[in-house]
Amino acid sequence: DKLKEGLTKTRDSLADKIGEVLSLNKKIDEELFEELEEAMIMSDIGYKTSSEIIDTLRKRVKENKISDSENVKQTLKEIIVEMMGNNDMGIIPENTPAVFLIVGVNGVGKTTSIGKMAYYLKNKGFKVALAAGDTFRAAAIDQLEVWGRRCGIEVIKHQEGSDPAAVIFDAIQSAKAKKADILICDTAGRLHNKKNLMEELRKINKILEKEYSQAYKQTLLVLDATTGQNALIQAKQFMEVSDVNGIILTKLDGTAKGGIVIAVSNELNIPVKMIGVGEGIEDLQEFNPKAFVDAIF
Ligand code: GDP
């Protein structure tokens, strides 16, 4: 399937490295644990999460007197699934009306993800509306309109350079009038100008609280898996300027850095909700830790 296909490179890098360590029929000893940990660190799981995984593995292997490598591998898979297991998956809102504020730096796949989300939610039976809140770039507004047309969904927009909060204000009135279930708002991703970004998000949040307090609100951060450990740094920077409720991890297809999913879900305490596995409209999937681990090992 698409997930397995998309994760080919990650599987080649991560599972092959781990498989190599485990297939040599070596003794299950400290040296093996160290080699495993190194293979994991090299695969973008990162130092912190890798050592946590290996500490748990060490303990469990001892407790359960595991002595063959196949069992070590199964135990390793279980530990990773458990570690990511607290994710409440998907973006189906608990209540409607709902509003999603989508944040993330330019180029990570924010607009594409919004388009895919709109399509996904529409197919689940929700009435969706889009707000072109990234007024900083004309291309972002145009691109969102293209997605809107593709999905048959209305896009509320102003001119380039206008106040994003004003766009959101109009979008809320329109969503209310047309009884939309879910309003998805794009925002500008100017992380290099933290003060502006913070101010912009503060203003948008204020409008949402004032004009749409009945809506179930979620701020979702879009991260690009191909940036590996940098995605973690970016996430932490966004978490400083806004409350983030969930993560959408894009471009998992075609990267060997898929191990970053494990680090992101373990280290940020924010659930990974959806993953991008291609450029097409249907290439956004609910993140399922077990399916993910099964696809890469
Ligand atoms: P934005 O600047 O964050 O809005 O980024 P865009 O949505 O314009 O996406 C940037 C590029 O990444 C585009 O060429 C997209 O087609 C591509 N892209 C987005 N998500 C994915 C994904 O999950 N997989 C792949 N392969 N490409 C993606």
Short mmCIF file of C-alpha atoms and ligand atoms in Angstrom, two decimals:
data_model
loop_
_atom_site.label_atom_id
_atom_site.label_comp_id
_atom_site.label_asym_id
_atom_site.label_seq_id
_atom_site.Cartn_x
_atom_site.Cartn_y
_atom_site.Cartn_z
CA ASP A 1 0.00 0.00 0.00
CA LYS A 2 0.85 3.66 -0.15
CA LEU A 3 2.35 3.81 3.36
CA LYS A 4 4.69 0.88 2.79
CA GLU A 5 5.62 2.18 -0.65
CA GLY A 6 6.26 5.68 0.65
CA LEU A 7 8.40 4.46 3.51
CA THR A 8 10.71 2.39 1.29
CA LYS A 9 13.75 4.59 1.85
CA THR A 10 13.21 4.77 5.60
CA ARG A 11 12.82 1.03 5.69
CA ASP A 12 16.00 0.62 3.67
CA SER A 13 17.97 2.82 6.02
CA LEU A 14 16.47 2.09 9.43
CA ALA A 15 15.30 -1.49 9.23
CA ASP A 16 18.31 -2.61 7.24
CA LYS A 17 20.69 -1.13 9.79
CA ILE A 18 18.79 -2.68 12.66
CA GLY A 19 18.30 -5.92 10.75
CA GLU A 20 22.02 -6.11 10.13
CA VAL A 21 22.79 -5.78 13.82
CA LEU A 22 20.21 -8.39 14.74
CA SER A 23 20.78 -10.88 11.94
CA LEU A 24 24.33 -11.75 12.72
CA ASN A 25 23.13 -14.22 15.30
CA LYS A 26 25.22 -12.50 17.85
CA LYS A 27 24.91 -12.88 21.55
CA ILE A 28 22.29 -10.64 23.07
CA ASP A 29 24.70 -8.56 25.08
CA GLU A 30 25.67 -4.98 25.83
CA GLU A 31 27.59 -4.68 22.59
CA LEU A 32 24.45 -5.54 20.64
CA PHE A 33 22.41 -2.93 22.49
CA GLU A 34 25.05 -0.33 21.73
CA GLU A 35 25.09 -1.20 18.05
CA LEU A 36 21.32 -1.03 17.92
CA GLU A 37 21.30 2.35 19.59
CA GLU A 38 23.86 3.65 17.13
CA ALA A 39 21.84 2.39 14.17
CA MET A 40 18.79 4.19 15.53
CA ILE A 41 20.59 7.46 16.17
CA MET A 42 21.88 7.36 12.58
CA SER A 43 18.31 6.98 11.32
CA ASP A 44 17.01 10.30 12.61
CA ILE A 45 15.38 8.87 15.71
CA GLY A 46 17.95 10.98 17.50
CA TYR A 47 20.02 10.47 20.60
CA LYS A 48 17.42 11.09 23.31
CA THR A 49 14.67 8.87 21.97
CA SER A 50 17.09 6.15 20.85
CA SER A 51 18.62 5.83 24.30
CA GLU A 52 15.17 5.73 25.91
CA ILE A 53 14.12 2.94 23.57
CA ILE A 54 17.30 0.96 24.21
CA ASP A 55 17.05 1.39 27.99
CA THR A 56 13.56 -0.08 27.91
CA LEU A 57 14.69 -2.84 25.57
CA ARG A 58 17.59 -3.76 27.85
CA LYS A 59 15.23 -4.04 30.80
CA ARG A 60 12.65 -6.09 28.96
CA VAL A 61 15.13 -8.48 27.42
CA LYS A 62 16.47 -9.16 30.91
CA GLU A 63 13.07 -9.49 32.57
CA ASN A 64 11.72 -11.83 29.92
CA LYS A 65 15.01 -13.70 29.48
CA ILE A 66 14.92 -13.09 25.72
CA SER A 67 17.77 -14.87 24.02
CA ASP A 68 17.15 -14.79 20.28
CA SER A 69 17.38 -11.87 17.90
CA GLU A 70 13.93 -12.32 16.34
CA ASN A 71 12.39 -11.84 19.77
CA VAL A 72 14.57 -8.81 20.39
CA LYS A 73 13.27 -7.32 17.17
CA GLN A 74 9.63 -7.99 18.10
CA THR A 75 10.20 -6.46 21.53
CA LEU A 76 11.86 -3.44 19.94
CA LYS A 77 8.85 -2.95 17.67
CA GLU A 78 6.47 -3.19 20.62
CA ILE A 79 8.44 -0.61 22.58
CA ILE A 80 8.38 1.85 19.69
CA VAL A 81 4.64 1.39 19.15
CA GLU A 82 3.99 1.92 22.87
CA MET A 83 6.14 5.02 22.81
CA MET A 84 4.04 6.53 20.03
CA GLY A 85 0.83 4.98 21.24
CA ASN A 86 -0.52 7.95 23.12
CA ASN A 87 -1.26 9.72 19.90
CA ASP A 88 -4.91 10.46 19.47
CA MET A 89 -4.82 9.92 15.79
CA GLY A 90 -6.49 11.78 13.01
CA ILE A 91 -8.09 15.17 12.71
CA ILE A 92 -11.77 14.32 13.06
CA PRO A 93 -12.90 17.05 15.49
CA GLU A 94 -14.53 16.14 18.81
CA ASN A 95 -17.22 18.74 18.18
CA THR A 96 -18.46 20.94 15.40
CA PRO A 97 -18.26 23.68 14.46
CA ALA A 98 -14.51 23.30 14.53
CA VAL A 99 -11.69 25.55 13.46
CA PHE A 100 -8.19 24.44 12.57
CA LEU A 101 -5.38 26.95 12.60
CA ILE A 102 -2.55 25.59 10.48
CA VAL A 103 0.96 26.83 11.25
CA GLY A 104 4.38 25.96 9.86
CA VAL A 105 7.22 27.54 7.90
CA ASN A 106 7.06 28.04 4.14
CA GLY A 107 7.93 25.05 2.05
CA VAL A 108 7.06 22.37 4.57
CA GLY A 109 3.89 21.49 2.67
CA LYS A 110 1.40 23.59 4.59
CA THR A 111 -0.86 24.60 1.69
CA THR A 112 -0.77 21.14 0.17
CA SER A 113 -1.67 19.61 3.53
CA ILE A 114 -4.57 22.03 3.96
CA GLY A 115 -5.87 20.98 0.53
CA LYS A 116 -5.55 17.31 1.39
CA MET A 117 -7.16 17.86 4.80
CA ALA A 118 -10.10 19.66 3.22
CA TYR A 119 -10.59 16.81 0.78
CA TYR A 120 -10.26 14.18 3.51
CA LEU A 121 -12.73 15.93 5.81
CA LYS A 122 -15.20 16.58 3.01
CA ASN A 123 -15.14 12.88 2.19
CA LYS A 124 -15.92 12.14 5.83
CA GLY A 125 -19.10 14.12 5.38
CA PHE A 126 -18.11 17.48 6.87
CA LYS A 127 -18.90 20.81 5.29
CA VAL A 128 -15.50 22.49 5.04
CA ALA A 129 -14.44 26.11 4.41
CA LEU A 130 -10.94 27.48 3.84
CA ALA A 131 -9.45 30.80 4.93
CA ALA A 132 -6.43 32.17 3.05
CA GLY A 133 -4.72 33.58 6.12
CA ASP A 134 -1.25 33.58 4.60
CA THR A 135 -1.61 37.02 3.07
CA PHE A 136 2.13 37.50 2.99
CA ARG A 137 2.57 35.61 -0.26
CA ALA A 138 0.25 35.99 -3.26
CA ALA A 139 1.25 32.48 -4.33
CA ALA A 140 -0.10 31.03 -1.10
CA ILE A 141 -3.53 32.57 -1.75
CA ASP A 142 -3.58 31.36 -5.38
CA GLN A 143 -2.43 27.91 -4.41
CA LEU A 144 -5.11 27.58 -1.77
CA GLU A 145 -7.71 28.58 -4.35
CA VAL A 146 -6.51 25.85 -6.67
CA TRP A 147 -6.98 23.33 -3.88
CA GLY A 148 -10.37 24.80 -3.09
CA ARG A 149 -11.49 24.36 -6.70
CA ARG A 150 -10.12 20.84 -6.77
CA CYS A 151 -12.15 19.93 -3.68
CA GLY A 152 -15.21 22.01 -4.49
CA ILE A 153 -14.69 24.04 -1.34
CA GLU A 154 -15.03 27.78 -0.89
CA VAL A 155 -11.90 29.80 -0.08
CA ILE A 156 -12.30 33.07 1.81
CA LYS A 157 -9.52 35.44 0.82
CA HIS A 158 -8.38 39.04 0.74
CA GLN A 159 -5.65 40.67 -1.28
CA GLU A 160 -1.99 39.96 -0.76
CA GLY A 161 -0.60 42.06 2.08
CA SER A 162 -3.92 42.51 3.87
CA ASP A 163 -4.41 41.80 7.57
CA PRO A 164 -4.62 38.03 8.20
CA ALA A 165 -6.86 38.62 11.20
CA ALA A 166 -9.35 40.41 8.93
CA VAL A 167 -9.40 37.41 6.59
CA ILE A 168 -10.08 35.12 9.52
CA PHE A 169 -12.81 37.46 10.74
CA ASP A 170 -14.58 37.29 7.37
CA ALA A 171 -14.06 33.56 7.15
CA ILE A 172 -15.73 33.07 10.52
CA GLN A 173 -18.76 35.11 9.46
CA SER A 174 -18.99 33.12 6.25
CA ALA A 175 -18.55 29.78 8.05
CA LYS A 176 -21.33 30.74 10.46
CA ALA A 177 -23.69 31.94 7.72
CA LYS A 178 -23.13 28.85 5.61
CA LYS A 179 -23.14 26.53 8.60
CA ALA A 180 -19.72 25.07 7.82
CA ASP A 181 -18.66 22.24 10.14
CA ILE A 182 -14.97 22.90 9.85
CA LEU A 183 -13.04 26.04 8.99
CA ILE A 184 -9.39 25.50 8.10
CA CYS A 185 -7.22 28.62 8.33
CA ASP A 186 -3.87 28.99 6.63
CA THR A 187 -1.34 31.31 8.32
CA ALA A 188 1.93 32.89 7.27
CA GLY A 189 5.01 30.89 8.23
CA ARG A 190 7.49 33.55 9.12
CA LEU A 191 9.42 31.86 11.85
CA HIS A 192 12.47 34.01 11.17
CA ASN A 193 10.44 36.94 12.42
CA LYS A 194 9.19 35.51 15.67
CA LYS A 195 7.82 38.73 17.03
CA ASN A 196 5.62 39.31 13.98
CA LEU A 197 4.50 35.72 13.91
CA MET A 198 3.62 35.74 17.58
CA GLU A 199 1.71 38.99 17.19
CA GLU A 200 -0.15 37.69 14.14
CA LEU A 201 -1.16 34.44 15.83
CA ARG A 202 -2.17 36.33 18.97
CA LYS A 203 -4.44 38.56 16.91
CA ILE A 204 -5.99 35.64 15.05
CA ASN A 205 -6.57 33.74 18.30
CA LYS A 206 -8.22 36.79 19.80
CA ILE A 207 -10.63 37.03 16.87
CA LEU A 208 -11.39 33.32 17.13
CA GLU A 209 -12.12 33.61 20.84
CA LYS A 210 -14.31 36.62 20.35
CA GLU A 211 -16.18 35.68 17.17
CA TYR A 212 -16.18 31.91 17.27
CA SER A 213 -15.93 30.88 20.89
CA GLN A 214 -18.36 28.00 20.36
CA ALA A 215 -15.99 26.37 17.89
CA TYR A 216 -13.74 23.49 18.86
CA LYS A 217 -10.28 24.90 18.18
CA GLN A 218 -7.09 23.10 17.23
CA THR A 219 -3.74 24.52 16.20
CA LEU A 220 -1.91 22.07 13.97
CA LEU A 221 1.77 22.38 13.12
CA VAL A 222 3.02 21.16 9.76
CA LEU A 223 6.55 19.72 9.77
CA ASP A 224 8.65 18.38 6.89
CA ALA A 225 10.07 14.91 7.57
CA THR A 226 12.88 15.41 5.07
CA THR A 227 14.42 18.00 7.39
CA GLY A 228 15.07 15.28 9.96
CA GLN A 229 16.15 16.51 13.37
CA ASN A 230 15.61 20.11 12.24
CA ALA A 231 11.90 19.43 12.33
CA LEU A 232 12.21 19.00 16.10
CA ILE A 233 13.95 22.34 16.47
CA GLN A 234 11.31 24.03 14.33
CA ALA A 235 8.54 22.48 16.39
CA LYS A 236 10.06 23.76 19.62
CA GLN A 237 10.24 27.27 18.15
CA PHE A 238 6.58 27.19 17.19
CA MET A 239 5.64 25.83 20.59
CA GLU A 240 7.20 28.96 22.08
CA VAL A 241 4.85 31.23 20.16
CA SER A 242 1.61 29.24 20.23
CA ASP A 243 -0.16 26.27 21.77
CA VAL A 244 0.16 23.41 19.34
CA ASN A 245 -2.39 20.58 19.62
CA GLY A 246 -1.17 18.28 16.90
CA ILE A 247 1.38 17.68 14.20
CA ILE A 248 1.06 16.95 10.51
CA LEU A 249 4.26 15.40 9.24
CA THR A 250 4.72 15.75 5.49
CA LYS A 251 6.94 14.20 2.81
CA LEU A 252 7.48 10.87 4.51
CA ASP A 253 7.57 9.37 1.05
CA GLY A 254 10.92 9.51 -0.59
CA THR A 255 12.92 10.31 2.53
CA ALA A 256 15.16 8.01 4.51
CA LYS A 257 14.53 10.18 7.55
CA GLY A 258 11.20 8.65 8.55
CA GLY A 259 12.67 7.78 11.94
CA ILE A 260 11.96 11.39 12.83
CA VAL A 261 8.30 10.42 13.41
CA ILE A 262 9.41 8.41 16.44
CA ALA A 263 11.44 11.32 17.83
CA VAL A 264 8.67 13.83 17.15
CA SER A 265 5.98 11.80 18.89
CA ASN A 266 8.22 10.95 21.82
CA GLU A 267 9.95 14.24 22.51
CA LEU A 268 7.32 16.89 21.89
CA ASN A 269 4.39 15.49 23.80
CA ILE A 270 2.16 16.53 20.94
CA PRO A 271 0.40 13.85 18.92
CA VAL A 272 1.28 13.26 15.30
CA LYS A 273 -2.17 13.34 13.73
CA MET A 274 -1.64 12.94 10.02
CA ILE A 275 1.23 12.05 7.73
CA GLY A 276 1.86 13.10 4.14
CA VAL A 277 2.94 10.27 1.86
CA GLY A 278 2.84 11.94 -1.55
CA GLU A 279 1.85 15.03 -3.51
CA GLY A 280 -1.60 13.83 -4.52
CA ILE A 281 -4.89 14.85 -2.98
CA GLU A 282 -5.38 11.49 -1.30
CA ASP A 283 -1.84 11.25 0.05
CA LEU A 284 -2.60 12.26 3.61
CA GLN A 285 -3.21 9.50 6.10
CA GLU A 286 -4.18 9.21 9.72
CA PHE A 287 -1.04 8.39 11.63
CA ASN A 288 -1.20 4.91 13.08
CA PRO A 289 1.88 3.94 15.14
CA LYS A 290 1.42 0.21 14.66
CA ALA A 291 0.95 0.47 10.90
CA PHE A 292 3.95 2.80 10.76
CA VAL A 293 6.23 0.43 12.68
CA ASP A 294 5.01 -2.55 10.67
CA ALA A 295 5.76 -0.63 7.48
CA ILE A 296 9.36 0.15 8.40
CA PHE A 297 10.40 -3.11 10.07
P1 GDP B 1 4.04 25.53 1.85
O1 GDP B 1 5.00 26.57 1.37
O2 GDP B 1 4.37 25.06 3.23
O3 GDP B 1 2.62 25.89 1.68
O4 GDP B 1 4.35 24.24 0.96
P2 GDP B 1 3.56 23.63 -0.27
O5 GDP B 1 2.25 23.10 0.17
O6 GDP B 1 3.58 24.60 -1.40
O7 GDP B 1 4.47 22.38 -0.61
C1 GDP B 1 5.80 22.49 -1.01
C2 GDP B 1 6.15 21.31 -1.91
O8 GDP B 1 6.11 20.11 -1.17
C3 GDP B 1 5.15 21.11 -3.05
O9 GDP B 1 5.87 20.79 -4.22
C4 GDP B 1 4.30 19.94 -2.61
O10 GDP B 1 3.79 19.20 -3.67
C5 GDP B 1 5.29 19.14 -1.80
N1 GDP B 1 4.65 18.28 -0.78
C6 GDP B 1 3.80 18.63 0.21
N2 GDP B 1 3.46 17.56 0.96
C7 GDP B 1 4.10 16.49 0.43
C8 GDP B 1 4.17 15.08 0.75
O11 GDP B 1 3.58 14.57 1.71
N3 GDP B 1 4.97 14.32 -0.06
C9 GDP B 1 5.66 14.85 -1.12
N4 GDP B 1 6.41 14.02 -1.83
N5 GDP B 1 5.63 16.14 -1.43
C10 GDP B 1 4.86 16.96 -0.68
#
